[in-house]
Every structure is written in C-alpha cells, then in structure tokens.
Amino acid sequence: CRLYIYLYPMTTKKTALIAGAGGLVGSALLQCMLKGNHYAEIKLLVRKKLPVKDSRIIQIETDFDNLESISEQQKADDVFC
C-alpha cells in the first residue's frame, strides 16, 4: 500500500475500474484503494459479488465473455487489470 499511496497521494474525484478484484493482486490493490481517499468511485468487474462494503464501490457482475454489453458501466479515469 505504501507504493500505491506514494504514486497516488492526492484526493481526487476520479473513478477507478479494477478487473480481477477477487484475485490475489486485485484484492490487495482494492484494499489499498479502500485505505486511501484517492478515488470517489471504485468499480469492480467481478464474476460474482464480493463481500466488501464501502460506499465508493460499484460491483459489476459479468462473465467476461461479452464485455461490450456493459461498455457504458466500464467508463473510468484509471483502469487496473
């Protein structure tokens, strides 16, 4: 988390999108994001809902085979995958 906080030190009104937030790296990234206030909204592309509670999180369930069907929901300032 220290590296993440160093790279993104300011509070913003940005939106982040994480693909794979349920995996090892994605879940660690999500925890770092939740500790800071760098993003006003954090969108998660997930196969099934994750047990996380935070007002900034929006979980988007998808099977990853038809991402075009959720293209409007994928809009973000920064994307992590």
PDB file of N, CA, C and O in Angstrom:
ATOM      1  N   CYS A   1       0.813  -1.202   0.000  1.00  0.00           N
ATOM      2  CA  CYS A   1       0.000   0.000   0.000  1.00  0.00           C
ATOM      3  C   CYS A   1       0.852   1.260   0.000  1.00  0.00           C
ATOM      4  O   CYS A   1       0.416   2.278  -0.488  1.00  0.00           O
ATOM      5  N   ARG A   2       2.027   1.192   0.551  1.00  0.00           N
ATOM      6  CA  ARG A   2       2.868   2.397   0.605  1.00  0.00           C
ATOM      7  C   ARG A   2       3.218   2.888  -0.793  1.00  0.00           C
ATOM      8  O   ARG A   2       3.205   4.079  -1.043  1.00  0.00           O
ATOM      9  N   LEU A   3       3.558   1.977  -1.681  1.00  0.00           N
ATOM     10  CA  LEU A   3       3.879   2.378  -3.049  1.00  0.00           C
ATOM     11  C   LEU A   3       2.667   3.012  -3.704  1.00  0.00           C
ATOM     12  O   LEU A   3       2.759   4.042  -4.357  1.00  0.00           O
ATOM     13  N   TYR A   4       1.502   2.413  -3.525  1.00  0.00           N
ATOM     14  CA  TYR A   4       0.275   2.944  -4.106  1.00  0.00           C
ATOM     15  C   TYR A   4       0.001   4.347  -3.581  1.00  0.00           C
ATOM     16  O   TYR A   4      -0.311   5.261  -4.343  1.00  0.00           O
ATOM     17  N   ILE A   5       0.127   4.551  -2.279  1.00  0.00           N
ATOM     18  CA  ILE A   5      -0.126   5.857  -1.685  1.00  0.00           C
ATOM     19  C   ILE A   5       0.897   6.875  -2.183  1.00  0.00           C
ATOM     20  O   ILE A   5       0.589   8.031  -2.412  1.00  0.00           O
ATOM     21  N   TYR A   6       2.120   6.427  -2.383  1.00  0.00           N
ATOM     22  CA  TYR A   6       3.158   7.312  -2.912  1.00  0.00           C
ATOM     23  C   TYR A   6       2.840   7.727  -4.354  1.00  0.00           C
ATOM     24  O   TYR A   6       2.990   8.881  -4.723  1.00  0.00           O
ATOM     25  N   LEU A   7       2.381   6.790  -5.148  1.00  0.00           N
ATOM     26  CA  LEU A   7       2.092   7.085  -6.552  1.00  0.00           C
ATOM     27  C   LEU A   7       0.824   7.906  -6.729  1.00  0.00           C
ATOM     28  O   LEU A   7       0.693   8.660  -7.682  1.00  0.00           O
ATOM     29  N   TYR A   8      -0.131   7.738  -5.832  1.00  0.00           N
ATOM     30  CA  TYR A   8      -1.420   8.422  -5.927  1.00  0.00           C
ATOM     31  C   TYR A   8      -1.723   9.144  -4.618  1.00  0.00           C
ATOM     32  O   TYR A   8      -2.635   8.777  -3.896  1.00  0.00           O
ATOM     33  N   PRO A   9      -0.956  10.200  -4.287  1.00  0.00           N
ATOM     34  CA  PRO A   9      -1.087  10.805  -2.969  1.00  0.00           C
ATOM     35  C   PRO A   9      -2.256  11.769  -2.780  1.00  0.00           C
ATOM     36  O   PRO A   9      -2.572  12.113  -1.667  1.00  0.00           O
ATOM     37  N   MET A  10      -2.898  12.228  -3.833  1.00  0.00           N
ATOM     38  CA  MET A  10      -3.889  13.277  -3.695  1.00  0.00           C
ATOM     39  C   MET A  10      -5.313  12.745  -3.703  1.00  0.00           C
ATOM     40  O   MET A  10      -5.603  11.731  -4.314  1.00  0.00           O
ATOM     41  N   THR A  11      -6.179  13.441  -3.012  1.00  0.00           N
ATOM     42  CA  THR A  11      -7.603  13.148  -3.057  1.00  0.00           C
ATOM     43  C   THR A  11      -8.149  13.639  -4.392  1.00  0.00           C
ATOM     44  O   THR A  11      -7.869  14.758  -4.797  1.00  0.00           O
ATOM     45  N   THR A  12      -8.910  12.801  -5.070  1.00  0.00           N
ATOM     46  CA  THR A  12      -9.455  13.185  -6.362  1.00  0.00           C
ATOM     47  C   THR A  12     -10.923  12.820  -6.447  1.00  0.00           C
ATOM     48  O   THR A  12     -11.456  12.142  -5.587  1.00  0.00           O
ATOM     49  N   LYS A  13     -11.533  13.231  -7.502  1.00  0.00           N
ATOM     50  CA  LYS A  13     -12.911  12.855  -7.812  1.00  0.00           C
ATOM     51  C   LYS A  13     -12.914  11.818  -8.920  1.00  0.00           C
ATOM     52  O   LYS A  13     -13.887  11.651  -9.621  1.00  0.00           O
ATOM     53  N   LYS A  14     -11.832  11.122  -9.069  1.00  0.00           N
ATOM     54  CA  LYS A  14     -11.679  10.151 -10.146  1.00  0.00           C
ATOM     55  C   LYS A  14     -12.420   8.855  -9.858  1.00  0.00           C
ATOM     56  O   LYS A  14     -12.753   8.541  -8.726  1.00  0.00           O
ATOM     57  N   THR A  15     -12.590   8.085 -10.945  1.00  0.00           N
ATOM     58  CA  THR A  15     -13.176   6.757 -10.870  1.00  0.00           C
ATOM     59  C   THR A  15     -12.128   5.732 -11.283  1.00  0.00           C
ATOM     60  O   THR A  15     -11.446   5.921 -12.283  1.00  0.00           O
ATOM     61  N   ALA A  16     -12.016   4.664 -10.500  1.00  0.00           N
ATOM     62  CA  ALA A  16     -11.106   3.562 -10.821  1.00  0.00           C
ATOM     63  C   ALA A  16     -11.937   2.350 -11.231  1.00  0.00           C
ATOM     64  O   ALA A  16     -13.051   2.162 -10.738  1.00  0.00           O
ATOM     65  N   LEU A  17     -11.386   1.538 -12.106  1.00  0.00           N
ATOM     66  CA  LEU A  17     -12.003   0.281 -12.513  1.00  0.00           C
ATOM     67  C   LEU A  17     -10.974  -0.817 -12.295  1.00  0.00           C
ATOM     68  O   LEU A  17      -9.848  -0.714 -12.778  1.00  0.00           O
ATOM     69  N   ILE A  18     -11.358  -1.852 -11.537  1.00  0.00           N
ATOM     70  CA  ILE A  18     -10.469  -2.988 -11.296  1.00  0.00           C
ATOM     71  C   ILE A  18     -11.106  -4.236 -11.894  1.00  0.00           C
ATOM     72  O   ILE A  18     -12.213  -4.613 -11.525  1.00  0.00           O
ATOM     73  N   ALA A  19     -10.392  -4.867 -12.826  1.00  0.00           N
ATOM     74  CA  ALA A  19     -10.810  -6.164 -13.354  1.00  0.00           C
ATOM     75  C   ALA A  19     -10.006  -7.213 -12.600  1.00  0.00           C
ATOM     76  O   ALA A  19      -8.778  -7.150 -12.573  1.00  0.00           O
ATOM     77  N   GLY A  20     -10.685  -8.130 -11.963  1.00  0.00           N
ATOM     78  CA  GLY A  20      -9.990  -9.160 -11.203  1.00  0.00           C
ATOM     79  C   GLY A  20      -9.791  -8.807  -9.746  1.00  0.00           C
ATOM     80  O   GLY A  20      -8.808  -9.200  -9.134  1.00  0.00           O
ATOM     81  N   ALA A  21     -10.713  -8.058  -9.174  1.00  0.00           N
ATOM     82  CA  ALA A  21     -10.591  -7.637  -7.778  1.00  0.00           C
ATOM     83  C   ALA A  21     -10.731  -8.795  -6.788  1.00  0.00           C
ATOM     84  O   ALA A  21     -10.409  -8.646  -5.622  1.00  0.00           O
ATOM     85  N   GLY A  22     -11.170  -9.939  -7.262  1.00  0.00           N
ATOM     86  CA  GLY A  22     -11.288 -11.109  -6.387  1.00  0.00           C
ATOM     87  C   GLY A  22     -10.024 -11.951  -6.338  1.00  0.00           C
ATOM     88  O   GLY A  22      -9.890 -12.839  -5.514  1.00  0.00           O
ATOM     89  N   GLY A  23      -9.069 -11.647  -7.205  1.00  0.00           N
ATOM     90  CA  GLY A  23      -7.813 -12.397  -7.243  1.00  0.00           C
ATOM     91  C   GLY A  23      -6.801 -11.865  -6.246  1.00  0.00           C
ATOM     92  O   GLY A  23      -7.044 -10.903  -5.520  1.00  0.00           O
ATOM     93  N   LEU A  24      -5.642 -12.474  -6.232  1.00  0.00           N
ATOM     94  CA  LEU A  24      -4.600 -12.127  -5.271  1.00  0.00           C
ATOM     95  C   LEU A  24      -4.151 -10.674  -5.410  1.00  0.00           C
ATOM     96  O   LEU A  24      -4.192  -9.901  -4.453  1.00  0.00           O
ATOM     97  N   VAL A  25      -3.723 -10.286  -6.587  1.00  0.00           N
ATOM     98  CA  VAL A  25      -3.218  -8.926  -6.800  1.00  0.00           C
ATOM     99  C   VAL A  25      -4.349  -7.905  -6.761  1.00  0.00           C
ATOM    100  O   VAL A  25      -4.235  -6.853  -6.131  1.00  0.00           O
ATOM    101  N   GLY A  26      -5.462  -8.218  -7.423  1.00  0.00           N
ATOM    102  CA  GLY A  26      -6.594  -7.292  -7.450  1.00  0.00           C
ATOM    103  C   GLY A  26      -7.174  -7.020  -6.078  1.00  0.00           C
ATOM    104  O   GLY A  26      -7.542  -5.881  -5.767  1.00  0.00           O
ATOM    105  N   SER A  27      -7.257  -8.040  -5.236  1.00  0.00           N
ATOM    106  CA  SER A  27      -7.796  -7.830  -3.891  1.00  0.00           C
ATOM    107  C   SER A  27      -6.850  -6.994  -3.037  1.00  0.00           C
ATOM    108  O   SER A  27      -7.291  -6.172  -2.236  1.00  0.00           O
ATOM    109  N   ALA A  28      -5.544  -7.176  -3.219  1.00  0.00           N
ATOM    110  CA  ALA A  28      -4.570  -6.350  -2.487  1.00  0.00           C
ATOM    111  C   ALA A  28      -4.671  -4.891  -2.946  1.00  0.00           C
ATOM    112  O   ALA A  28      -4.630  -3.963  -2.123  1.00  0.00           O
ATOM    113  N   LEU A  29      -4.813  -4.691  -4.248  1.00  0.00           N
ATOM    114  CA  LEU A  29      -4.975  -3.337  -4.780  1.00  0.00           C
ATOM    115  C   LEU A  29      -6.243  -2.694  -4.230  1.00  0.00           C
ATOM    116  O   LEU A  29      -6.237  -1.530  -3.814  1.00  0.00           O
ATOM    117  N   LEU A  30      -7.332  -3.440  -4.207  1.00  0.00           N
ATOM    118  CA  LEU A  30      -8.591  -2.922  -3.688  1.00  0.00           C
ATOM    119  C   LEU A  30      -8.441  -2.499  -2.230  1.00  0.00           C
ATOM    120  O   LEU A  30      -8.906  -1.430  -1.841  1.00  0.00           O
ATOM    121  N   GLN A  31      -7.788  -3.308  -1.425  1.00  0.00           N
ATOM    122  CA  GLN A  31      -7.593  -2.959  -0.012  1.00  0.00           C
ATOM    123  C   GLN A  31      -6.789  -1.668   0.125  1.00  0.00           C
ATOM    124  O   GLN A  31      -7.085  -0.833   0.982  1.00  0.00           O
ATOM    125  N   CYS A  32      -5.783  -1.484  -0.702  1.00  0.00           N
ATOM    126  CA  CYS A  32      -5.008  -0.236  -0.685  1.00  0.00           C
ATOM    127  C   CYS A  32      -5.883   0.950  -1.073  1.00  0.00           C
ATOM    128  O   CYS A  32      -5.815   2.015  -0.448  1.00  0.00           O
ATOM    129  N   MET A  33      -6.705   0.767  -2.087  1.00  0.00           N
ATOM    130  CA  MET A  33      -7.583   1.860  -2.510  1.00  0.00           C
ATOM    131  C   MET A  33      -8.574   2.229  -1.423  1.00  0.00           C
ATOM    132  O   MET A  33      -8.882   3.405  -1.224  1.00  0.00           O
ATOM    133  N   LEU A  34      -9.076   1.231  -0.722  1.00  0.00           N
ATOM    134  CA  LEU A  34     -10.058   1.493   0.324  1.00  0.00           C
ATOM    135  C   LEU A  34      -9.442   2.204   1.528  1.00  0.00           C
ATOM    136  O   LEU A  34     -10.130   2.923   2.254  1.00  0.00           O
ATOM    137  N   LYS A  35      -8.155   2.032   1.745  1.00  0.00           N
ATOM    138  CA  LYS A  35      -7.481   2.724   2.852  1.00  0.00           C
ATOM    139  C   LYS A  35      -7.273   4.202   2.560  1.00  0.00           C
ATOM    140  O   LYS A  35      -7.163   5.002   3.474  1.00  0.00           O
ATOM    141  N   GLY A  36      -7.212   4.551   1.296  1.00  0.00           N
ATOM    142  CA  GLY A  36      -6.989   5.943   0.915  1.00  0.00           C
ATOM    143  C   GLY A  36      -8.275   6.605   0.461  1.00  0.00           C
ATOM    144  O   GLY A  36      -9.351   6.008   0.484  1.00  0.00           O
ATOM    145  N   ASN A  37      -8.145   7.846   0.069  1.00  0.00           N
ATOM    146  CA  ASN A  37      -9.304   8.571  -0.463  1.00  0.00           C
ATOM    147  C   ASN A  37      -8.956   9.153  -1.826  1.00  0.00           C
ATOM    148  O   ASN A  37      -9.304  10.269  -2.155  1.00  0.00           O
ATOM    149  N   HIS A  38      -8.274   8.353  -2.614  1.00  0.00           N
ATOM    150  CA  HIS A  38      -7.800   8.786  -3.925  1.00  0.00           C
ATOM    151  C   HIS A  38      -8.878   8.711  -4.996  1.00  0.00           C
ATOM    152  O   HIS A  38      -8.772   9.384  -6.009  1.00  0.00           O
ATOM    153  N   TYR A  39      -9.882   7.869  -4.776  1.00  0.00           N
ATOM    154  CA  TYR A  39     -10.949   7.704  -5.760  1.00  0.00           C
ATOM    155  C   TYR A  39     -12.303   7.908  -5.102  1.00  0.00           C
ATOM    156  O   TYR A  39     -12.567   7.377  -4.024  1.00  0.00           O
ATOM    157  N   ALA A  40     -13.152   8.644  -5.782  1.00  0.00           N
ATOM    158  CA  ALA A  40     -14.513   8.856  -5.300  1.00  0.00           C
ATOM    159  C   ALA A  40     -15.384   7.641  -5.588  1.00  0.00           C
ATOM    160  O   ALA A  40     -16.371   7.393  -4.897  1.00  0.00           O
ATOM    161  N   GLU A  41     -14.996   6.869  -6.621  1.00  0.00           N
ATOM    162  CA  GLU A  41     -15.773   5.700  -7.027  1.00  0.00           C
ATOM    163  C   GLU A  41     -14.802   4.612  -7.476  1.00  0.00           C
ATOM    164  O   GLU A  41     -13.847   4.887  -8.199  1.00  0.00           O
ATOM    165  N   ILE A  42     -15.057   3.393  -7.033  1.00  0.00           N
ATOM    166  CA  ILE A  42     -14.229   2.246  -7.410  1.00  0.00           C
ATOM    167  C   ILE A  42     -15.154   1.189  -8.004  1.00  0.00           C
ATOM    168  O   ILE A  42     -15.987   0.621  -7.300  1.00  0.00           O
ATOM    169  N   LYS A  43     -15.013   0.959  -9.302  1.00  0.00           N
ATOM    170  CA  LYS A  43     -15.832  -0.039  -9.983  1.00  0.00           C
ATOM    171  C   LYS A  43     -15.066  -1.354 -10.037  1.00  0.00           C
ATOM    172  O   LYS A  43     -13.869  -1.375 -10.328  1.00  0.00           O
ATOM    173  N   LEU A  44     -15.766  -2.433  -9.753  1.00  0.00           N
ATOM    174  CA  LEU A  44     -15.165  -3.760  -9.776  1.00  0.00           C
ATOM    175  C   LEU A  44     -15.858  -4.617 -10.811  1.00  0.00           C
ATOM    176  O   LEU A  44     -17.079  -4.781 -10.770  1.00  0.00           O
ATOM    177  N   LEU A  45     -15.092  -5.166 -11.770  1.00  0.00           N
ATOM    178  CA  LEU A  45     -15.635  -6.157 -12.694  1.00  0.00           C
ATOM    179  C   LEU A  45     -15.436  -7.515 -12.033  1.00  0.00           C
ATOM    180  O   LEU A  45     -14.298  -7.932 -11.790  1.00  0.00           O
ATOM    181  N   VAL A  46     -16.536  -8.178 -11.714  1.00  0.00           N
ATOM    182  CA  VAL A  46     -16.467  -9.438 -10.965  1.00  0.00           C
ATOM    183  C   VAL A  46     -17.369 -10.496 -11.583  1.00  0.00           C
ATOM    184  O   VAL A  46     -18.361 -10.185 -12.235  1.00  0.00           O
ATOM    185  N   ARG A  47     -17.000 -11.757 -11.362  1.00  0.00           N
ATOM    186  CA  ARG A  47     -17.862 -12.865 -11.800  1.00  0.00           C
ATOM    187  C   ARG A  47     -19.031 -13.048 -10.843  1.00  0.00           C
ATOM    188  O   ARG A  47     -20.130 -13.396 -11.240  1.00  0.00           O
ATOM    189  N   LYS A  48     -18.766 -12.828  -9.561  1.00  0.00           N
ATOM    190  CA  LYS A  48     -19.820 -12.843  -8.549  1.00  0.00           C
ATOM    191  C   LYS A  48     -19.478 -11.784  -7.508  1.00  0.00           C
ATOM    192  O   LYS A  48     -18.316 -11.431  -7.320  1.00  0.00           O
ATOM    193  N   LYS A  49     -20.503 -11.269  -6.858  1.00  0.00           N
ATOM    194  CA  LYS A  49     -20.318 -10.175  -5.908  1.00  0.00           C
ATOM    195  C   LYS A  49     -19.326 -10.555  -4.808  1.00  0.00           C
ATOM    196  O   LYS A  49     -19.324 -11.678  -4.322  1.00  0.00           O
ATOM    197  N   LEU A  50     -18.485  -9.586  -4.449  1.00  0.00           N
ATOM    198  CA  LEU A  50     -17.508  -9.776  -3.385  1.00  0.00           C
ATOM    199  C   LEU A  50     -18.083  -9.259  -2.064  1.00  0.00           C
ATOM    200  O   LEU A  50     -18.883  -8.324  -2.061  1.00  0.00           O
ATOM    201  N   PRO A  51     -17.660  -9.833  -0.942  1.00  0.00           N
ATOM    202  CA  PRO A  51     -18.175  -9.394   0.361  1.00  0.00           C
ATOM    203  C   PRO A  51     -17.451  -8.151   0.879  1.00  0.00           C
ATOM    204  O   PRO A  51     -16.819  -8.182   1.930  1.00  0.00           O
ATOM    205  N   VAL A  52     -17.517  -7.072   0.134  1.00  0.00           N
ATOM    206  CA  VAL A  52     -16.899  -5.816   0.557  1.00  0.00           C
ATOM    207  C   VAL A  52     -17.979  -4.750   0.688  1.00  0.00           C
ATOM    208  O   VAL A  52     -18.904  -4.699  -0.117  1.00  0.00           O
ATOM    209  N   LYS A  53     -17.843  -3.947   1.708  1.00  0.00           N
ATOM    210  CA  LYS A  53     -18.824  -2.891   1.957  1.00  0.00           C
ATOM    211  C   LYS A  53     -18.103  -1.554   2.019  1.00  0.00           C
ATOM    212  O   LYS A  53     -17.256  -1.335   2.871  1.00  0.00           O
ATOM    213  N   ASP A  54     -18.401  -0.702   1.089  1.00  0.00           N
ATOM    214  CA  ASP A  54     -17.868   0.652   1.063  1.00  0.00           C
ATOM    215  C   ASP A  54     -18.741   1.448   0.106  1.00  0.00           C
ATOM    216  O   ASP A  54     -19.092   0.951  -0.965  1.00  0.00           O
ATOM    217  N   SER A  55     -19.083   2.647   0.478  1.00  0.00           N
ATOM    218  CA  SER A  55     -19.993   3.450  -0.348  1.00  0.00           C
ATOM    219  C   SER A  55     -19.391   3.823  -1.700  1.00  0.00           C
ATOM    220  O   SER A  55     -20.106   4.169  -2.628  1.00  0.00           O
ATOM    221  N   ARG A  56     -18.074   3.723  -1.841  1.00  0.00           N
ATOM    222  CA  ARG A  56     -17.415   4.071  -3.106  1.00  0.00           C
ATOM    223  C   ARG A  56     -17.439   2.926  -4.110  1.00  0.00           C
ATOM    224  O   ARG A  56     -17.159   3.121  -5.285  1.00  0.00           O
ATOM    225  N   ILE A  57     -17.771   1.731  -3.669  1.00  0.00           N
ATOM    226  CA  ILE A  57     -17.674   0.548  -4.533  1.00  0.00           C
ATOM    227  C   ILE A  57     -18.945   0.309  -5.332  1.00  0.00           C
ATOM    228  O   ILE A  57     -20.049   0.346  -4.793  1.00  0.00           O
ATOM    229  N   ILE A  58     -18.754   0.038  -6.618  1.00  0.00           N
ATOM    230  CA  ILE A  58     -19.831  -0.408  -7.503  1.00  0.00           C
ATOM    231  C   ILE A  58     -19.361  -1.726  -8.102  1.00  0.00           C
ATOM    232  O   ILE A  58     -18.329  -1.771  -8.778  1.00  0.00           O
ATOM    233  N   GLN A  59     -20.090  -2.798  -7.842  1.00  0.00           N
ATOM    234  CA  GLN A  59     -19.717  -4.108  -8.371  1.00  0.00           C
ATOM    235  C   GLN A  59     -20.531  -4.396  -9.632  1.00  0.00           C
ATOM    236  O   GLN A  59     -21.750  -4.319  -9.622  1.00  0.00           O
ATOM    237  N   ILE A  60     -19.819  -4.730 -10.689  1.00  0.00           N
ATOM    238  CA  ILE A  60     -20.443  -5.018 -11.988  1.00  0.00           C
ATOM    239  C   ILE A  60     -20.220  -6.493 -12.284  1.00  0.00           C
ATOM    240  O   ILE A  60     -19.101  -6.918 -12.564  1.00  0.00           O
ATOM    241  N   GLU A  61     -21.294  -7.261 -12.193  1.00  0.00           N
ATOM    242  CA  GLU A  61     -21.188  -8.700 -12.457  1.00  0.00           C
ATOM    243  C   GLU A  61     -21.159  -8.960 -13.954  1.00  0.00           C
ATOM    244  O   GLU A  61     -21.988  -8.441 -14.693  1.00  0.00           O
ATOM    245  N   THR A  62     -20.188  -9.779 -14.377  1.00  0.00           N
ATOM    246  CA  THR A  62     -20.058 -10.114 -15.795  1.00  0.00           C
ATOM    247  C   THR A  62     -19.407 -11.484 -15.919  1.00  0.00           C
ATOM    248  O   THR A  62     -18.727 -11.942 -15.009  1.00  0.00           O
ATOM    249  N   ASP A  63     -19.603 -12.115 -17.073  1.00  0.00           N
ATOM    250  CA  ASP A  63     -18.936 -13.398 -17.325  1.00  0.00           C
ATOM    251  C   ASP A  63     -17.650 -13.191 -18.122  1.00  0.00           C
ATOM    252  O   ASP A  63     -16.959 -14.138 -18.460  1.00  0.00           O
ATOM    253  N   PHE A  64     -17.304 -11.942 -18.442  1.00  0.00           N
ATOM    254  CA  PHE A  64     -16.098 -11.550 -19.163  1.00  0.00           C
ATOM    255  C   PHE A  64     -16.076 -12.022 -20.617  1.00  0.00           C
ATOM    256  O   PHE A  64     -15.115 -11.771 -21.315  1.00  0.00           O
ATOM    257  N   ASP A  65     -17.116 -12.689 -21.086  1.00  0.00           N
ATOM    258  CA  ASP A  65     -17.176 -13.115 -22.475  1.00  0.00           C
ATOM    259  C   ASP A  65     -17.869 -12.082 -23.367  1.00  0.00           C
ATOM    260  O   ASP A  65     -17.700 -12.107 -24.582  1.00  0.00           O
ATOM    261  N   ASN A  66     -18.640 -11.198 -22.747  1.00  0.00           N
ATOM    262  CA  ASN A  66     -19.391 -10.209 -23.506  1.00  0.00           C
ATOM    263  C   ASN A  66     -19.274  -8.842 -22.837  1.00  0.00           C
ATOM    264  O   ASN A  66     -20.254  -8.259 -22.400  1.00  0.00           O
ATOM    265  N   LEU A  67     -18.066  -8.318 -22.768  1.00  0.00           N
ATOM    266  CA  LEU A  67     -17.835  -7.043 -22.095  1.00  0.00           C
ATOM    267  C   LEU A  67     -18.465  -5.861 -22.830  1.00  0.00           C
ATOM    268  O   LEU A  67     -18.716  -4.819 -22.231  1.00  0.00           O
ATOM    269  N   GLU A  68     -18.743  -6.039 -24.114  1.00  0.00           N
ATOM    270  CA  GLU A  68     -19.383  -4.971 -24.872  1.00  0.00           C
ATOM    271  C   GLU A  68     -20.756  -4.628 -24.303  1.00  0.00           C
ATOM    272  O   GLU A  68     -21.192  -3.484 -24.375  1.00  0.00           O
ATOM    273  N   SER A  69     -21.423  -5.594 -23.716  1.00  0.00           N
ATOM    274  CA  SER A  69     -22.770  -5.366 -23.184  1.00  0.00           C
ATOM    275  C   SER A  69     -22.760  -4.460 -21.950  1.00  0.00           C
ATOM    276  O   SER A  69     -23.797  -3.914 -21.586  1.00  0.00           O
ATOM    277  N   ILE A  70     -21.610  -4.295 -21.334  1.00  0.00           N
ATOM    278  CA  ILE A  70     -21.516  -3.421 -20.156  1.00  0.00           C
ATOM    279  C   ILE A  70     -20.540  -2.269 -20.407  1.00  0.00           C
ATOM    280  O   ILE A  70     -19.964  -1.711 -19.478  1.00  0.00           O
ATOM    281  N   SER A  71     -20.363  -1.893 -21.659  1.00  0.00           N
ATOM    282  CA  SER A  71     -19.362  -0.880 -22.012  1.00  0.00           C
ATOM    283  C   SER A  71     -19.613   0.465 -21.329  1.00  0.00           C
ATOM    284  O   SER A  71     -18.662   1.140 -20.931  1.00  0.00           O
ATOM    285  N   GLU A  72     -20.856   0.860 -21.173  1.00  0.00           N
ATOM    286  CA  GLU A  72     -21.157   2.136 -20.507  1.00  0.00           C
ATOM    287  C   GLU A  72     -20.752   2.089 -19.027  1.00  0.00           C
ATOM    288  O   GLU A  72     -20.303   3.091 -18.484  1.00  0.00           O
ATOM    289  N   GLN A  73     -20.911   0.957 -18.386  1.00  0.00           N
ATOM    290  CA  GLN A  73     -20.562   0.824 -16.971  1.00  0.00           C
ATOM    291  C   GLN A  73     -19.054   0.782 -16.749  1.00  0.00           C
ATOM    292  O   GLN A  73     -18.591   0.995 -15.645  1.00  0.00           O
ATOM    293  N   GLN A  74     -18.282   0.529 -17.796  1.00  0.00           N
ATOM    294  CA  GLN A  74     -16.839   0.397 -17.670  1.00  0.00           C
ATOM    295  C   GLN A  74     -16.093   1.726 -17.735  1.00  0.00           C
ATOM    296  O   GLN A  74     -14.876   1.740 -17.602  1.00  0.00           O
ATOM    297  N   LYS A  75     -16.774   2.813 -17.906  1.00  0.00           N
ATOM    298  CA  LYS A  75     -16.104   4.099 -18.021  1.00  0.00           C
ATOM    299  C   LYS A  75     -15.427   4.452 -16.701  1.00  0.00           C
ATOM    300  O   LYS A  75     -16.043   4.394 -15.633  1.00  0.00           O
ATOM    301  N   ALA A  76     -14.128   4.820 -16.792  1.00  0.00           N
ATOM    302  CA  ALA A  76     -13.347   5.154 -15.610  1.00  0.00           C
ATOM    303  C   ALA A  76     -12.159   5.999 -16.009  1.00  0.00           C
ATOM    304  O   ALA A  76     -11.737   6.003 -17.168  1.00  0.00           O
ATOM    305  N   ASP A  77     -11.611   6.700 -15.032  1.00  0.00           N
ATOM    306  CA  ASP A  77     -10.411   7.502 -15.277  1.00  0.00           C
ATOM    307  C   ASP A  77      -9.161   6.629 -15.311  1.00  0.00           C
ATOM    308  O   ASP A  77      -8.260   6.842 -16.108  1.00  0.00           O
ATOM    309  N   ASP A  78      -9.102   5.653 -14.412  1.00  0.00           N
ATOM    310  CA  ASP A  78      -7.957   4.754 -14.310  1.00  0.00           C
ATOM    311  C   ASP A  78      -8.442   3.306 -14.289  1.00  0.00           C
ATOM    312  O   ASP A  78      -9.411   2.991 -13.596  1.00  0.00           O
ATOM    313  N   VAL A  79      -7.768   2.450 -15.059  1.00  0.00           N
ATOM    314  CA  VAL A  79      -8.154   1.045 -15.158  1.00  0.00           C
ATOM    315  C   VAL A  79      -6.995   0.180 -14.699  1.00  0.00           C
ATOM    316  O   VAL A  79      -5.855   0.394 -15.089  1.00  0.00           O
ATOM    317  N   PHE A  80      -7.311  -0.811 -13.861  1.00  0.00           N
ATOM    318  CA  PHE A  80      -6.319  -1.749 -13.345  1.00  0.00           C
ATOM    319  C   PHE A  80      -6.783  -3.161 -13.676  1.00  0.00           C
ATOM    320  O   PHE A  80      -7.913  -3.526 -13.399  1.00  0.00           O
ATOM    321  N   CYS A  81      -5.902  -3.958 -14.302  1.00  0.00           N
ATOM    322  CA  CYS A  81      -6.265  -5.345 -14.617  1.00  0.00           C
ATOM    323  C   CYS A  81      -5.045  -6.240 -14.549  1.00  0.00           C
ATOM    324  O   CYS A  81      -3.936  -5.795 -14.484  1.00  0.00           O
TER     325      CYS A  81
END
